[in-house]
Short mmCIF file of C-alpha atoms in Angstrom, two decimals:
data_model
loop_
_atom_site.label_atom_id
_atom_site.label_comp_id
_atom_site.label_asym_id
_atom_site.label_seq_id
_atom_site.Cartn_x
_atom_site.Cartn_y
_atom_site.Cartn_z
CA MET A 1 -0.94 2.76 -12.05
CA ARG A 2 0.90 4.22 -9.12
CA ALA A 3 4.06 2.68 -7.75
CA ARG A 4 3.96 0.88 -4.44
CA LYS A 5 4.22 3.26 -1.52
CA PRO A 6 6.89 2.81 1.15
CA ARG A 7 5.85 0.78 4.19
CA TRP A 8 3.24 -0.96 2.06
CA TYR A 9 2.89 -3.70 4.69
CA SER A 10 3.25 -1.43 7.71
CA LEU A 11 2.74 -3.21 11.02
CA GLN A 12 1.61 0.05 12.61
CA THR A 13 -1.17 1.18 10.27
CA MET A 14 -2.20 -2.45 9.57
CA LYS A 15 -3.53 -1.95 6.06
CA ILE A 16 -4.73 -5.22 4.51
CA ARG A 17 -3.54 -5.68 0.92
CA GLN A 18 -4.26 -8.08 -1.92
CA SER A 19 -1.05 -10.00 -1.37
CA TRP A 20 0.32 -13.26 0.01
CA ASN A 21 2.99 -11.45 2.00
CA LYS A 22 3.55 -12.82 5.50
CA HIS A 23 3.38 -9.32 7.02
CA ASN A 24 0.03 -8.83 5.30
CA LEU A 25 -1.19 -12.09 6.84
CA PHE A 26 -0.01 -10.88 10.25
CA ASN A 27 -1.90 -7.61 9.81
CA MET A 28 -4.99 -9.53 8.76
CA LEU A 29 -4.81 -11.56 11.97
CA ARG A 30 -4.43 -8.47 14.16
CA LYS A 31 -6.92 -6.26 12.34
CA SER A 32 -10.16 -5.59 14.19
CA LEU A 33 -12.93 -3.04 14.06
CA PRO A 34 -12.18 -0.10 16.39
CA SER A 35 -14.39 -0.11 19.45
CA TYR A 36 -14.70 3.68 19.40
CA ARG A 37 -16.31 3.75 15.94
CA PHE A 38 -19.81 4.21 17.38
CA GLY A 39 -18.69 7.43 19.02
CA LYS A 40 -17.89 8.92 15.62
CA THR A 41 -20.24 10.76 13.34
CA VAL A 42 -21.79 8.97 10.38
CA PHE A 43 -19.45 10.81 8.02
CA GLN A 44 -16.42 9.74 10.03
CA GLN A 45 -17.58 6.12 10.15
CA LYS A 46 -18.09 6.05 6.39
CA TRP A 47 -14.69 7.60 5.78
CA MET A 48 -12.96 5.05 8.04
CA ALA A 49 -14.73 2.19 6.26
CA LYS A 50 -13.78 3.62 2.86
CA SER A 51 -10.15 3.94 3.94
CA MET A 52 -9.94 0.34 5.17
CA THR A 53 -11.66 -1.23 2.17
CA ARG A 54 -9.83 0.82 -0.46
CA ALA A 55 -6.50 -0.33 1.00
CA TYR A 56 -7.49 -3.86 -0.04
CA HIS A 57 -9.66 -3.35 -3.13
CA GLY A 58 -7.66 -1.53 -5.79
CA ALA A 59 -5.10 0.25 -3.62
CA ASN A 60 -3.01 0.94 -6.74
CA ILE A 61 -5.95 2.60 -8.55
CA LYS A 62 -6.52 6.33 -8.38
CA GLU A 63 -9.63 7.41 -6.54
CA SER A 64 -10.96 9.30 -9.56
CA ASP A 65 -10.70 6.19 -11.73
CA TRP A 66 -12.55 4.10 -9.18
CA ASN A 67 -15.27 6.75 -8.79
CA ARG A 68 -15.96 6.51 -12.53
CA GLN A 69 -16.06 2.71 -12.37
CA PHE A 70 -18.29 2.50 -9.29
CA SER A 71 -21.85 1.36 -9.92
CA ARG A 72 -24.80 1.28 -7.55
CA ARG A 73 -26.36 -1.58 -9.55
CA LEU A 74 -25.35 -4.77 -7.75
CA PHE A 75 -25.72 -8.17 -9.40
CA SER A 76 -27.52 -10.97 -7.60
CA ALA A 77 -28.97 -14.37 -8.42
CA VAL A 78 -32.25 -15.91 -7.28
CA GLU A 79 -32.32 -19.66 -6.82
CA MET A 80 -34.53 -21.07 -9.59
CA PRO A 81 -33.28 -24.61 -10.25
CA PRO A 82 -34.51 -26.30 -13.44
CA GLU A 83 -35.69 -29.31 -11.41
CA TYR A 84 -38.09 -27.12 -9.46
CA LEU A 85 -39.39 -25.31 -12.56
CA ALA A 86 -40.02 -28.64 -14.29
CA SER A 87 -41.91 -30.13 -11.33
CA PHE A 88 -44.06 -27.24 -10.10
CA ASP A 89 -45.83 -24.21 -11.51
CA SER A 90 -45.78 -22.13 -8.28
CA SER A 91 -49.39 -22.95 -7.44
CA GLU A 92 -48.18 -24.93 -4.42
CA GLN A 93 -47.15 -21.65 -2.80
CA ALA A 94 -50.80 -20.76 -2.19
CA ALA A 95 -52.07 -24.27 -1.40
CA GLY A 96 -53.72 -24.45 2.03
CA ARG A 97 -53.25 -20.79 2.89
CA GLY A 98 -55.88 -19.72 5.44
CA SER A 99 -57.40 -23.19 5.83
CA GLY A 100 -55.13 -24.38 8.63
CA ARG A 101 -53.18 -26.76 6.41
CA LYS A 102 -49.67 -27.42 7.67
CA GLY A 103 -46.71 -29.28 6.23
CA ASP A 104 -43.33 -28.90 4.63
CA SER A 105 -43.33 -25.91 2.34
CA ILE A 106 -42.08 -26.66 -1.17
CA ASN A 107 -39.99 -23.94 -2.74
CA ALA A 108 -37.01 -23.47 -5.02
CA VAL A 109 -34.58 -23.43 -2.11
CA ASN A 110 -35.16 -27.14 -1.51
CA PHE A 111 -33.79 -27.91 -4.98
CA SER A 112 -30.87 -25.47 -4.88
CA ARG A 113 -27.35 -26.89 -4.83
CA TYR A 114 -25.90 -23.65 -3.45
CA GLU A 115 -28.38 -23.57 -0.58
CA SER A 116 -27.64 -27.17 0.38
CA GLU A 117 -23.92 -26.38 0.41
CA ARG A 118 -24.53 -23.33 2.60
CA LEU A 119 -26.60 -25.28 5.11
CA ARG A 120 -24.03 -28.06 5.16
CA ALA A 121 -21.26 -25.55 5.84
CA LYS A 122 -23.18 -24.11 8.79
CA LYS A 123 -23.27 -27.55 10.43
CA LEU A 124 -19.54 -28.16 10.09
CA PRO A 125 -17.42 -27.74 13.24
CA LYS A 126 -15.64 -24.43 13.43
CA PRO A 127 -11.87 -24.51 12.94
CA ARG A 128 -9.66 -23.95 15.92
CA PRO A 129 -8.20 -20.41 16.02
CA VAL A 130 -4.46 -20.17 15.52
CA HIS A 131 -4.21 -17.49 18.21
CA PRO A 132 -6.41 -16.58 21.23
CA ARG A 133 -6.80 -13.06 19.86
CA GLN A 134 -8.25 -14.49 16.67
CA GLY A 135 -10.75 -16.49 18.72
CA ALA A 136 -11.97 -13.37 20.50
CA LEU A 137 -12.27 -11.47 17.22
CA SER A 138 -14.15 -14.33 15.56
CA LYS A 139 -16.71 -14.38 18.38
CA THR A 140 -17.34 -10.66 17.93
CA GLY A 141 -17.59 -11.08 14.17
CA GLU A 142 -20.06 -13.94 14.49
CA MET A 143 -22.28 -11.85 16.73
CA LEU A 144 -22.28 -8.99 14.22
CA ALA A 145 -22.85 -11.35 11.28
CA GLU A 146 -25.77 -13.21 12.88
CA PRO A 147 -28.49 -10.89 11.48
CA VAL A 148 -27.18 -11.15 7.90
CA LYS A 149 -26.50 -14.88 7.69
CA ASP A 150 -29.79 -15.72 5.99
CA MET A 151 -30.08 -12.64 3.79
CA THR A 152 -28.48 -11.72 0.48
CA PRO A 153 -25.39 -9.64 1.35
CA TYR A 154 -25.68 -6.98 -1.34
CA MET A 155 -23.29 -4.63 0.45
CA GLN A 156 -20.46 -7.16 0.09
CA MET A 157 -20.68 -6.51 -3.68
CA ALA A 158 -19.61 -2.86 -3.41
CA TYR A 159 -16.26 -3.51 -5.13
CA ALA A 160 -17.56 -6.06 -7.65
CA PRO A 161 -16.56 -3.91 -10.70
CA LEU A 162 -12.89 -4.27 -9.72
CA GLU A 163 -13.08 -8.05 -10.10
CA ARG A 164 -13.30 -7.56 -13.87
CA ARG A 165 -9.80 -6.09 -14.02
CA LEU A 166 -7.21 -8.35 -15.59
CA ASP A 167 -4.64 -7.93 -12.81
CA VAL A 168 -7.22 -8.73 -10.12
CA ALA A 169 -8.41 -11.80 -12.03
CA ILE A 170 -4.82 -13.05 -12.33
CA PHE A 171 -4.41 -12.67 -8.57
CA ARG A 172 -7.73 -14.43 -7.88
CA ALA A 173 -6.69 -17.32 -10.14
CA MET A 174 -3.52 -17.77 -8.03
CA PHE A 175 -1.18 -16.96 -10.93
CA ALA A 176 0.51 -14.11 -9.00
CA SER A 177 1.26 -13.40 -5.36
CA SER A 178 -0.25 -9.90 -5.48
CA THR A 179 -2.14 -7.59 -7.80
CA LEU A 180 1.00 -5.46 -8.22
CA GLN A 181 2.91 -8.49 -9.45
CA ALA A 182 0.04 -9.39 -11.78
CA LYS A 183 0.19 -5.86 -13.20
CA GLN A 184 3.94 -6.32 -13.70
CA PHE A 185 3.34 -9.53 -15.64
CA CYS A 186 0.94 -7.68 -17.94
CA THR A 187 3.42 -4.86 -18.52
CA HIS A 188 6.22 -7.29 -19.41
CA GLY A 189 4.07 -9.15 -21.94
CA ALA A 190 3.65 -12.40 -19.99
CA VAL A 191 -0.18 -12.35 -20.17
CA LYS A 192 -2.44 -13.19 -23.10
CA VAL A 193 -6.17 -12.56 -23.37
CA ASN A 194 -7.98 -14.66 -25.97
CA GLY A 195 -4.63 -15.53 -27.55
CA LYS A 196 -3.33 -11.96 -27.85
CA THR A 197 -0.77 -10.29 -25.62
CA MET A 198 -2.40 -7.80 -23.25
CA ARG A 199 -0.06 -5.29 -21.58
CA TYR A 200 -2.74 -3.38 -19.67
CA GLY A 201 -3.67 -4.69 -16.24
CA ALA A 202 -6.71 -2.40 -16.17
CA TYR A 203 -8.31 -4.28 -19.07
CA LEU A 204 -11.89 -5.23 -18.15
CA LEU A 205 -12.70 -8.86 -18.85
CA ASN A 206 -15.99 -9.88 -20.41
CA PRO A 207 -17.83 -13.13 -19.66
CA GLY A 208 -16.17 -15.92 -21.64
CA ASP A 209 -12.73 -14.29 -21.96
CA MET A 210 -9.76 -16.58 -21.42
CA PHE A 211 -6.49 -15.24 -20.04
CA GLN A 212 -3.22 -17.13 -19.85
CA VAL A 213 0.00 -16.34 -17.98
CA ASP A 214 3.49 -17.53 -18.88
CA VAL A 215 4.23 -20.75 -16.99
CA GLU A 216 7.71 -19.64 -15.95
CA SER A 217 6.29 -16.42 -14.50
CA VAL A 218 3.70 -18.36 -12.50
CA LEU A 219 6.36 -20.71 -11.14
CA TYR A 220 8.39 -17.69 -10.09
CA ALA A 221 5.42 -15.88 -8.53
CA THR A 222 3.93 -18.80 -6.62
CA GLY A 223 7.14 -20.75 -5.90
CA ARG A 224 9.20 -20.57 -2.76
CA PRO A 225 12.05 -18.09 -3.33
CA LYS A 226 15.64 -19.11 -2.79
CA THR A 227 17.71 -17.78 0.09
CA PRO A 228 21.51 -17.78 0.56
CA SER A 229 21.19 -20.69 2.97
CA HIS A 230 19.16 -22.64 0.42
CA ALA A 231 21.83 -21.98 -2.21
CA LEU A 232 24.37 -23.66 0.09
CA TYR A 233 21.88 -26.45 0.64
CA LEU A 234 21.62 -27.13 -3.09
CA ALA A 235 25.40 -26.94 -3.45
CA GLY A 236 25.67 -29.95 -1.14
CA LYS A 237 26.92 -28.07 1.92
CA ASP A 238 25.46 -28.62 5.35
CA TRP A 239 24.75 -24.98 6.05
CA GLN A 240 23.15 -25.74 9.41
CA SER A 241 26.36 -27.33 10.65
CA LEU A 242 28.34 -24.41 9.26
CA GLU A 243 26.09 -21.95 11.06
CA ALA A 244 26.36 -23.91 14.30
CA ALA A 245 30.15 -24.01 13.99
CA ARG A 246 30.20 -20.27 13.34
CA GLN A 247 28.14 -19.61 16.45
CA GLN A 248 30.35 -21.82 18.56
CA LYS A 249 33.40 -20.02 17.25
CA ALA A 250 31.87 -16.66 18.16
CA LEU A 251 31.08 -17.86 21.67
CA ALA A 252 34.57 -19.26 22.09
CA ALA A 253 36.12 -15.97 20.97
CA GLY A 254 34.29 -14.12 23.76
CA SER A 255 36.22 -15.73 26.60
CA ALA A 256 40.02 -15.53 26.49
CA SER A 257 40.47 -18.03 29.28
CA GLU A 258 38.58 -20.74 27.44
CA GLU A 259 40.67 -20.10 24.33
CA ALA A 260 43.90 -20.50 26.33
CA ASN A 261 42.69 -23.75 27.85
CA ALA A 262 41.62 -25.03 24.45
CA ALA A 263 45.04 -24.16 22.97
CA ALA A 264 46.84 -25.96 25.80
CA GLU A 265 44.69 -29.05 25.33
CA ALA A 266 45.30 -28.95 21.59
CA GLU A 267 49.08 -28.85 22.13
CA ALA A 268 48.90 -31.79 24.53
CA GLU A 269 46.86 -33.82 22.05
CA ALA A 270 49.33 -32.97 19.29
CA GLU A 271 52.23 -34.26 21.39
CA GLU A 272 50.37 -37.48 22.11
CA ALA A 273 49.61 -37.88 18.40
CA VAL A 274 53.32 -37.49 17.58
CA GLU A 275 54.22 -40.13 20.14
CA GLU A 276 51.63 -42.56 18.76
CA ALA A 277 52.55 -41.88 15.12
CA ASP A 278 55.27 -44.58 14.91
CA PRO A 279 53.07 -47.54 15.98
CA GLU A 280 50.29 -46.46 13.63
CA ALA A 281 52.74 -46.07 10.76
CA SER A 282 54.01 -49.60 11.31
CA VAL A 283 50.44 -50.91 11.23
CA VAL A 284 49.79 -49.07 7.95
CA GLU A 285 52.97 -50.50 6.43
CA GLY A 286 51.90 -54.02 7.44
CA GLU A 287 48.51 -53.53 5.78
CA GLY A 288 50.25 -52.26 2.65
CA GLU A 289 52.40 -55.39 2.49
CA GLU A 290 49.33 -57.60 2.84
CA ALA A 291 47.57 -55.68 0.08
CA SER A 292 50.57 -56.01 -2.21
CA GLU A 293 50.55 -59.76 -1.74
CA LEU A 294 47.05 -60.00 -3.29
CA THR A 295 46.87 -61.06 -6.92
CA GLU A 296 45.00 -59.16 -9.60
CA GLU A 297 42.12 -61.64 -9.56
CA GLU A 298 41.76 -61.34 -5.79
CA ARG A 299 41.82 -57.55 -6.01
CA ALA A 300 39.15 -57.65 -8.74
CA ALA A 301 36.99 -59.96 -6.61
CA LYS A 302 37.46 -57.67 -3.62
CA HIS A 303 36.42 -54.59 -5.60
CA LYS A 304 33.44 -56.45 -7.04
CA LYS A 305 32.38 -57.33 -3.51
CA GLN A 306 32.68 -53.69 -2.49
CA LEU A 307 30.58 -52.63 -5.48
CA LYS A 308 27.90 -55.09 -4.36
CA ALA A 309 28.03 -53.48 -0.93
CA LEU A 310 27.40 -50.12 -2.61
CA VAL A 311 24.39 -51.63 -4.37
CA ARG A 312 23.06 -52.74 -0.98
CA SER A 313 23.54 -49.18 0.27
CA ALA A 314 21.53 -48.01 -2.72
CA ARG A 315 18.77 -50.36 -1.61
CA ASP A 316 18.61 -48.53 1.69
CA LEU A 317 18.20 -45.32 -0.29
CA VAL A 318 15.37 -46.73 -2.39
CA SER A 319 13.57 -48.17 0.63
CA ASP A 320 12.95 -44.64 1.93
CA GLY A 321 12.83 -42.65 -1.30
CA GLU A 322 9.85 -40.50 -0.28
CA GLY A 323 11.88 -38.43 2.17
CA LEU A 324 14.68 -37.44 -0.19
CA ASN A 325 15.54 -33.78 -0.38
CA PRO A 326 17.12 -32.04 -3.40
CA ARG A 327 20.63 -32.45 -2.00
CA LYS A 328 20.27 -36.22 -1.75
CA LYS A 329 18.79 -36.40 -5.22
CA ARG A 330 21.86 -34.62 -6.52
CA GLN A 331 24.05 -37.15 -4.74
CA LEU A 332 22.01 -39.98 -6.27
CA ARG A 333 22.66 -38.67 -9.76
CA SER A 334 26.33 -38.21 -8.94
CA PHE A 335 26.50 -41.79 -7.68
CA MET A 336 24.88 -43.11 -10.88
CA SER A 337 27.40 -41.28 -13.05
CA GLU A 338 30.39 -42.35 -10.95
CA ALA A 339 29.22 -45.96 -10.86
CA LYS A 340 28.78 -45.91 -14.63
CA ARG A 341 32.32 -44.60 -15.09
CA ALA A 342 33.81 -47.16 -12.68
CA LEU A 343 31.98 -50.14 -14.16
CA SER A 344 32.68 -49.17 -17.75
CA SER A 345 36.41 -48.69 -17.12
CA GLY A 346 36.80 -51.82 -15.02
CA GLY A 347 37.04 -54.13 -18.04
CA ARG A 348 39.74 -52.15 -19.87
CA SER A 349 43.28 -52.64 -18.65
CA ALA A 350 44.60 -49.19 -19.64
CA GLU A 351 41.85 -47.26 -17.86
CA ALA A 352 41.89 -49.67 -14.94
CA ALA A 353 45.57 -48.99 -14.49
CA ALA A 354 45.00 -45.23 -14.70
CA LEU A 355 42.18 -45.29 -12.12
CA ASP A 356 42.88 -46.44 -8.60
CA PRO A 357 40.05 -48.89 -7.70
CA ASP A 358 40.45 -48.17 -4.01
CA SER A 359 39.95 -44.45 -4.54
CA VAL A 360 36.91 -45.14 -6.74
CA ILE A 361 35.34 -47.30 -4.03
CA GLU A 362 36.05 -44.68 -1.37
CA HIS A 363 34.56 -41.95 -3.55
CA LEU A 364 31.38 -43.92 -4.25
CA SER A 365 31.07 -44.78 -0.57
CA ALA A 366 31.37 -41.10 0.31
CA LEU A 367 28.59 -40.30 -2.12
CA LEU A 368 26.24 -42.73 -0.40
CA LYS A 369 27.23 -42.12 3.21
CA ASP A 370 24.35 -39.68 3.79
CA PHE A 371 21.72 -42.08 2.48
CA LYS A 372 21.88 -44.54 5.40
CA LEU A 373 18.84 -43.32 7.26
CA ASP A 374 17.24 -45.32 10.06
CA GLY A 375 19.68 -48.21 10.08
CA SER A 376 17.00 -50.53 8.73
CA ARG A 377 18.99 -52.70 6.39
CA VAL A 378 17.49 -54.46 3.44
CA GLU A 379 18.34 -58.10 3.26
CA ALA A 380 20.60 -59.06 0.40
CA VAL A 381 18.98 -60.90 -2.45
CA GLN A 382 20.27 -64.41 -2.62
CA GLU A 383 21.83 -65.42 -5.88
CA GLN A 384 19.49 -67.63 -7.82
CA LYS A 385 20.16 -69.96 -10.64
CA GLU A 386 19.76 -68.60 -14.11
CA GLU A 387 16.28 -69.76 -14.99
CA LYS A 388 14.05 -68.21 -17.58
CA GLN A 389 10.82 -67.13 -15.98
CA HIS A 390 7.74 -65.74 -17.52
CA VAL A 391 7.73 -61.94 -17.32
CA GLY A 392 4.31 -60.38 -16.90
CA ALA A 393 3.08 -57.24 -18.54
CA LYS A 394 3.78 -55.07 -15.47
CA ASP A 395 7.31 -56.40 -15.03
CA LYS A 396 8.03 -55.85 -18.71
CA ALA A 397 6.74 -52.29 -18.56
CA LEU A 398 8.81 -51.65 -15.43
CA SER A 399 11.98 -52.95 -17.05
CA GLU A 400 11.37 -50.83 -20.15
CA GLU A 401 10.81 -47.75 -17.99
CA ILE A 402 14.08 -48.33 -16.14
CA LYS A 403 15.84 -48.74 -19.48
CA GLU A 404 14.52 -45.36 -20.57
CA LEU A 405 15.51 -43.65 -17.31
CA VAL A 406 18.94 -45.30 -17.02
CA SER A 407 20.91 -45.08 -20.24
CA SER A 408 24.00 -46.98 -19.04
CA SER A 409 23.86 -50.73 -19.62
CA GLU A 410 26.37 -51.38 -16.82
CA VAL A 411 24.33 -49.49 -14.24
CA ARG A 412 21.18 -51.15 -15.59
CA ASP A 413 22.76 -54.56 -14.98
CA ALA A 414 23.65 -53.52 -11.44
CA VAL A 415 20.05 -52.42 -10.82
CA GLU A 416 18.76 -55.83 -11.88
CA GLY A 417 19.97 -57.18 -8.53
CA LEU A 418 17.22 -55.22 -6.78
CA THR A 419 13.81 -56.65 -6.04
CA LYS A 420 10.71 -55.64 -8.00
CA GLN A 421 9.51 -53.35 -5.22
CA GLU A 422 12.89 -51.65 -5.02
CA GLN A 423 13.02 -51.28 -8.81
CA MET A 424 9.57 -49.67 -8.76
CA ALA A 425 10.68 -47.26 -6.03
CA LEU A 426 13.85 -46.42 -7.95
CA ALA A 427 11.91 -45.88 -11.19
CA SER A 428 9.43 -43.60 -9.38
CA LEU A 429 12.29 -41.62 -7.86
CA LEU A 430 14.05 -41.17 -11.20
CA ARG A 431 10.75 -40.29 -12.90
CA LYS A 432 10.01 -37.54 -10.37
CA ASP A 433 13.52 -36.21 -10.77
CA ALA A 434 13.15 -36.16 -14.57
CA GLU A 435 9.80 -34.34 -14.40
CA ASN A 436 10.84 -31.80 -11.77
CA PRO A 437 14.65 -31.53 -11.95
CA ILE A 438 16.94 -29.36 -9.88
CA ASP A 439 17.96 -26.16 -11.65
CA GLU A 440 20.29 -23.90 -9.73
CA SER A 441 19.74 -21.06 -12.20
CA LYS A 442 16.08 -20.62 -11.17
CA PRO A 443 15.23 -17.99 -8.54
CA TYR A 444 12.76 -20.38 -6.87
CA TRP A 445 13.14 -23.77 -5.23
CA THR A 446 13.77 -26.71 -7.53
CA PRO A 447 12.08 -29.15 -7.25
CA TRP A 448 9.30 -26.59 -7.14
CA GLN A 449 7.58 -25.89 -3.84
CA PRO A 450 4.76 -23.40 -3.12
CA ARG A 451 5.40 -20.22 -1.22
CA ARG A 452 5.15 -20.19 2.52
CA TRP A 453 2.02 -18.71 4.17
CA ILE A 454 -0.03 -19.47 1.07
CA ALA A 455 -2.73 -21.58 2.75
CA PRO A 456 -5.06 -18.74 3.91
CA PHE A 457 -5.12 -17.32 0.36
CA ALA A 458 -5.52 -20.64 -1.49
CA PHE A 459 -9.06 -20.28 -2.87
CA ILE A 460 -10.56 -19.58 -6.28
CA PRO A 461 -13.85 -17.67 -6.72
CA ARG A 462 -16.85 -19.27 -8.37
CA TYR A 463 -16.81 -16.95 -11.37
CA LEU A 464 -13.41 -18.28 -12.55
CA GLU A 465 -12.62 -21.62 -14.17
CA VAL A 466 -8.90 -22.27 -13.73
CA ASN A 467 -6.60 -24.85 -15.31
CA GLN A 468 -3.39 -24.90 -13.31
CA ASN A 469 -1.62 -27.24 -15.74
CA ILE A 470 -1.43 -24.63 -18.50
CA CYS A 471 -1.78 -21.54 -16.25
CA ALA A 472 -4.96 -20.41 -17.97
CA ALA A 473 -8.38 -19.37 -16.68
CA VAL A 474 -11.78 -18.37 -18.07
CA TYR A 475 -13.79 -15.46 -16.72
CA LEU A 476 -17.17 -17.20 -16.73
CA ARG A 477 -19.46 -14.38 -15.59
CA HIS A 478 -19.65 -11.36 -13.37
CA PRO A 479 -19.70 -12.08 -9.61
CA VAL A 480 -23.15 -12.19 -8.05
CA ALA A 481 -24.65 -12.21 -4.56
CA ARG A 482 -26.68 -15.17 -3.37
CA ARG A 483 -28.51 -15.93 -0.19
CA GLY A 484 -25.98 -16.03 2.63
CA MET A 485 -22.94 -15.42 0.43
CA ALA A 486 -21.30 -12.99 -1.97
CA GLU A 487 -18.79 -14.01 -4.64
CA VAL A 488 -16.51 -11.00 -4.13
CA PRO A 489 -13.74 -12.07 -1.73
CA THR A 490 -13.23 -9.50 1.01
CA PRO A 491 -11.75 -9.70 4.53
CA PHE A 492 -14.16 -7.07 5.92
CA PRO A 493 -17.55 -7.65 7.57
CA TYR A 494 -20.92 -6.60 6.25
CA GLU A 495 -21.05 -3.45 8.36
CA THR A 496 -17.77 -2.06 6.99
CA ASN A 497 -18.71 -2.70 3.36
CA GLN A 498 -22.13 -1.13 3.92
CA LEU A 499 -20.56 2.09 5.20
CA ALA A 500 -18.07 2.12 2.31
CA PHE A 501 -20.87 1.61 -0.22
CA ASN A 502 -22.83 4.49 1.31
CA TRP A 503 -19.73 6.69 1.05
CA TYR A 504 -19.61 6.28 -2.71
CA LEU A 505 -23.38 6.80 -3.05
CA ARG A 506 -23.05 10.52 -2.40
CA ARG A 507 -23.97 12.84 -5.29
CA ARG A 508 -25.39 9.89 -7.21
#
């Protein structure tokens, strides 16, 4: 295998590659058949078609290796459904011929599932183009594809032998973002074929072979990569505000006059603050005297009331738990741990004396300050008399699940003040966090998110059976051509593949 050439995704040459790269997607959108191709000789047209198609199909394979692997025998499938074979013996094909008999012709196509899907797809409304240029190109492509819509596109199967390669199959199964990355996984021993490690990406799969890729490698290949800004985001820093402040500082540094005015205003405000410091200090001293007059029981009641207020703030969090980002989930876990520490130390005099309750309340309030979203407050649950009520099976299962997710008995008692709907939302939130936790050591987003620009490439061919849960797939059979479709994915039209196929037919 050759190494990747420089300018692999060049925006000037516009070579389409087997990759999910955003520059490759941009080239695919801009790529069009040259209008001057009909002024070229047949040899030149075939060479241009070969150059375009080889940039996509096996660009990392030497031309001599592909010439040995090329085959003029193209696989196809004729629609012969078992329902048709069991109902007719083909004599109906000649019934009424020459006698003027008319009616609906009965053939195997009427029983074919693939044909019904093809006809249904033709009736679907066409998607709206993402760009006007794409709309113009699609109209031209539809005009060129009109004669071959109802025929078997054999020429689209020119590069069918390459679909047997292990690295190409890994890319088609969406276990890697490119064939080069799939080859890298094979070299590093992250791929197994039929239970044995296979380090050769050029291995040709046989029908029935199962290949499996390491789950961590698939998460890395298909997950959204981290950026420096995302690292700050996970660390709990508002990097957007930091960037905005940095830009404002740069703009302010450009004008010396504005800086002088800002400095003068800052000095004036500082002088006013010094003048107003004495009245504010007296007010603070008065509040301190009032606080010192409170007894220990009153202070405990006050702190308990503040803790209940924090629980109500947690209700606001649970009411809109679907929109939580990783940073807020981290703050939720931090709040749970801090609340556990505060509640567990509140009953012991030594630790209560060591910890300042006011500072604990302020710290917990700071942890939850970002969770107040739309201002829609949840009404406080009125205290009810202690009455034993019958607990249903669902409520019992919910309480047991919360007990498993929340290990602290003190925090569990505090959660009991929530309603059943809020407890279910909290349990769902904690369950999702336990299944897909945040791990700052991973090079991809945690919780995991797919790569950007993946939607146009999110398809799996018919000849593969993929299980995404265990990152394994089965190569069912070789790709075949059917009426109106070919199972070899290619971004090029029928005309281009026909010229490329004729190029490789020479001396054969």
